[in-house]
């Protein structure tokens, strides 16, 4: 069987956070003073203190999306007892706009890894209609799959991730 070249598969996002899916909507992620986020890139905690600008494709303003940002490696990749740590949750984002046009259900909290290399995952879901939801009471042990099932979101339409580690961490591997 041929090996996948999908960075979400290679990076373990498919499996640890998501089921396999086919991307069908464009999503751009840009932090101030950084190039556009691409899968597998590395960003330092000092560069991601403020929430990024998220641009969402699509062609119909009547279509809405939900954005989830999680860390499946919290508190450490070798012992992810808080998998998935919820960093940001926005619902009701109209197509062709950005996250700032949606409803922030859980405010942005910048990732601050302590040990090892963490994957910071952005997942975009297409909503069937505008959502009214109860935000989770805590950030640790959020489950993207369960959230999608509870709110009938189906499989993602886009996902992207970057790697992040403590600024002075010299580790070269993800598992620690």
Short mmCIF file of C-alpha atoms in Angstrom, two decimals:
data_model
loop_
_atom_site.label_atom_id
_atom_site.label_comp_id
_atom_site.label_asym_id
_atom_site.label_seq_id
_atom_site.Cartn_x
_atom_site.Cartn_y
_atom_site.Cartn_z
CA UNK A 1 0.00 0.00 0.00
CA UNK A 2 1.47 3.40 -0.96
CA UNK A 3 2.42 5.80 1.83
CA UNK A 4 0.35 8.95 2.14
CA UNK A 5 1.90 12.30 1.30
CA UNK A 6 -0.89 14.21 3.07
CA UNK A 7 0.79 16.30 5.79
CA UNK A 8 -2.24 15.79 8.07
CA UNK A 9 -1.67 12.02 7.87
CA UNK A 10 2.11 12.22 8.19
CA UNK A 11 1.79 14.58 11.18
CA UNK A 12 -0.74 12.29 12.90
CA UNK A 13 -3.54 14.88 12.87
CA UNK A 14 -5.61 12.33 10.96
CA UNK A 15 -5.94 9.71 13.66
CA UNK A 16 -5.20 11.75 16.78
CA UNK A 17 -7.74 14.53 16.11
CA UNK A 18 -9.68 13.83 12.90
CA UNK A 19 -11.02 11.06 10.74
CA UNK A 20 -9.91 11.06 7.08
CA UNK A 21 -11.73 13.70 5.04
CA UNK A 22 -11.49 15.54 1.73
CA UNK A 23 -10.76 19.25 1.91
CA UNK A 24 -13.39 21.22 0.00
CA UNK A 25 -13.05 24.83 1.23
CA UNK A 26 -9.98 27.06 1.26
CA UNK A 27 -8.72 28.34 4.61
CA UNK A 28 -5.89 30.81 5.10
CA UNK A 29 -4.22 31.45 8.46
CA UNK A 30 -1.93 34.42 9.02
CA UNK A 31 -0.33 35.58 12.26
CA UNK A 32 1.02 39.14 12.41
CA UNK A 33 4.61 39.41 11.18
CA UNK A 34 4.61 35.79 9.95
CA UNK A 35 4.14 34.23 6.53
CA UNK A 36 0.89 32.38 5.89
CA UNK A 37 0.66 29.17 7.91
CA UNK A 38 1.24 26.00 5.93
CA UNK A 39 0.99 22.43 7.19
CA UNK A 40 4.03 21.29 9.17
CA UNK A 41 5.61 24.75 9.50
CA UNK A 42 7.03 25.81 12.86
CA UNK A 43 5.96 28.97 14.67
CA UNK A 44 7.46 30.25 17.90
CA UNK A 45 5.19 31.08 20.86
CA UNK A 46 6.33 34.71 20.73
CA UNK A 47 4.95 34.99 17.17
CA UNK A 48 1.48 33.61 18.00
CA UNK A 49 0.55 35.66 21.07
CA UNK A 50 -2.34 37.35 19.27
CA UNK A 51 -5.04 35.54 17.40
CA UNK A 52 -4.43 35.02 13.70
CA UNK A 53 -6.42 36.31 10.77
CA UNK A 54 -8.43 33.43 9.33
CA UNK A 55 -9.75 33.69 5.79
CA UNK A 56 -12.42 31.26 4.65
CA UNK A 57 -13.36 30.46 1.09
CA UNK A 58 -16.71 29.41 -0.25
CA UNK A 59 -19.12 31.22 -2.49
CA UNK A 60 -22.34 31.76 -0.54
CA UNK A 61 -22.62 34.15 2.41
CA UNK A 62 -25.60 32.08 3.60
CA UNK A 63 -23.25 29.17 4.37
CA UNK A 64 -21.73 29.20 7.86
CA UNK A 65 -18.63 27.57 9.31
CA UNK A 66 -17.22 26.61 12.71
CA UNK A 67 -13.51 26.92 13.48
CA UNK A 68 -11.84 24.84 16.19
CA UNK A 69 -8.20 25.30 17.27
CA UNK A 70 -6.73 22.54 19.47
CA UNK A 71 -3.44 21.16 20.78
CA UNK A 72 -3.55 17.34 20.81
CA UNK A 73 -0.13 17.20 22.53
CA UNK A 74 -0.93 18.98 25.81
CA UNK A 75 0.75 19.07 28.22
CA UNK A 76 3.49 17.03 26.49
CA UNK A 77 3.54 14.91 23.32
CA UNK A 78 4.75 11.86 25.27
CA UNK A 79 1.98 12.17 27.85
CA UNK A 80 -0.95 14.09 26.30
CA UNK A 81 -3.27 13.84 29.32
CA UNK A 82 -5.11 17.04 28.30
CA UNK A 83 -5.62 15.97 24.65
CA UNK A 84 -7.16 17.99 23.03
CA UNK A 85 -6.55 21.39 24.62
CA UNK A 86 -9.01 23.91 23.17
CA UNK A 87 -7.33 27.20 22.22
CA UNK A 88 -10.14 28.83 20.24
CA UNK A 89 -13.72 28.17 19.09
CA UNK A 90 -15.71 30.32 16.67
CA UNK A 91 -19.10 29.53 15.14
CA UNK A 92 -21.36 31.08 12.50
CA UNK A 93 -18.55 32.38 10.26
CA UNK A 94 -20.08 33.35 6.90
CA UNK A 95 -18.43 31.89 3.80
CA UNK A 96 -16.04 34.18 1.89
CA UNK A 97 -15.24 36.13 5.08
CA UNK A 98 -12.99 35.60 8.07
CA UNK A 99 -13.17 34.39 11.65
CA UNK A 100 -13.69 37.96 12.87
CA UNK A 101 -17.19 37.82 11.31
CA UNK A 102 -18.18 34.79 13.40
CA UNK A 103 -19.23 34.37 17.02
CA UNK A 104 -16.31 33.69 19.37
CA UNK A 105 -17.54 31.00 21.76
CA UNK A 106 -14.16 30.36 23.44
CA UNK A 107 -11.65 33.21 23.34
CA UNK A 108 -8.23 32.81 21.77
CA UNK A 109 -5.53 31.52 24.12
CA UNK A 110 -2.07 31.45 22.61
CA UNK A 111 -0.26 28.11 22.76
CA UNK A 112 2.60 27.97 25.28
CA UNK A 113 4.18 24.52 25.04
CA UNK A 114 6.37 23.54 27.99
CA UNK A 115 7.85 20.24 26.76
CA UNK A 116 8.37 18.86 23.26
CA UNK A 117 7.00 19.84 19.88
CA UNK A 118 3.23 20.42 19.86
CA UNK A 119 0.92 20.30 16.85
CA UNK A 120 -1.52 23.22 16.84
CA UNK A 121 -4.49 22.19 14.71
CA UNK A 122 -7.12 24.37 13.02
CA UNK A 123 -10.25 22.54 11.86
CA UNK A 124 -13.06 24.04 9.79
CA UNK A 125 -16.55 22.53 9.65
CA UNK A 126 -19.48 23.52 7.41
CA UNK A 127 -22.63 24.11 9.46
CA UNK A 128 -26.07 22.99 8.30
CA UNK A 129 -27.55 26.21 9.75
CA UNK A 130 -26.65 28.94 12.25
CA UNK A 131 -25.58 27.35 15.53
CA UNK A 132 -26.54 28.14 19.06
CA UNK A 133 -24.31 26.22 21.39
CA UNK A 134 -23.18 26.07 24.96
CA UNK A 135 -19.44 26.71 25.12
CA UNK A 136 -17.47 24.00 26.91
CA UNK A 137 -16.83 24.66 30.59
CA UNK A 138 -13.11 23.92 30.29
CA UNK A 139 -10.42 23.82 27.65
CA UNK A 140 -8.59 20.57 28.48
CA UNK A 141 -9.77 17.22 27.09
CA UNK A 142 -11.93 18.81 24.40
CA UNK A 143 -12.78 16.28 21.69
CA UNK A 144 -13.16 17.63 18.16
CA UNK A 145 -14.84 14.45 16.88
CA UNK A 146 -17.40 14.44 19.70
CA UNK A 147 -18.06 18.17 19.26
CA UNK A 148 -18.70 17.66 15.54
CA UNK A 149 -21.06 14.79 16.27
CA UNK A 150 -23.03 16.63 18.98
CA UNK A 151 -23.60 19.62 16.70
CA UNK A 152 -24.15 17.57 13.53
CA UNK A 153 -21.19 19.12 11.71
CA UNK A 154 -20.05 16.04 9.83
CA UNK A 155 -16.49 15.72 8.60
CA UNK A 156 -14.23 18.79 8.34
CA UNK A 157 -14.07 20.76 5.10
CA UNK A 158 -10.55 22.05 5.83
CA UNK A 159 -7.78 21.57 8.37
CA UNK A 160 -4.26 22.82 8.87
CA UNK A 161 -1.62 22.56 11.57
CA UNK A 162 1.70 23.99 12.61
CA UNK A 163 4.34 22.86 15.07
CA UNK A 164 5.21 24.86 18.15
CA UNK A 165 7.75 24.36 20.93
CA UNK A 166 9.13 26.37 23.82
CA UNK A 167 11.42 29.12 22.48
CA UNK A 168 14.62 27.77 24.07
CA UNK A 169 13.76 24.08 23.54
CA UNK A 170 16.40 22.43 21.35
CA UNK A 171 14.51 19.14 20.91
CA UNK A 172 14.28 17.73 17.42
CA UNK A 173 11.57 15.13 18.02
CA UNK A 174 7.89 15.45 18.80
CA UNK A 175 7.63 12.67 21.39
CA UNK A 176 9.02 13.50 24.81
#
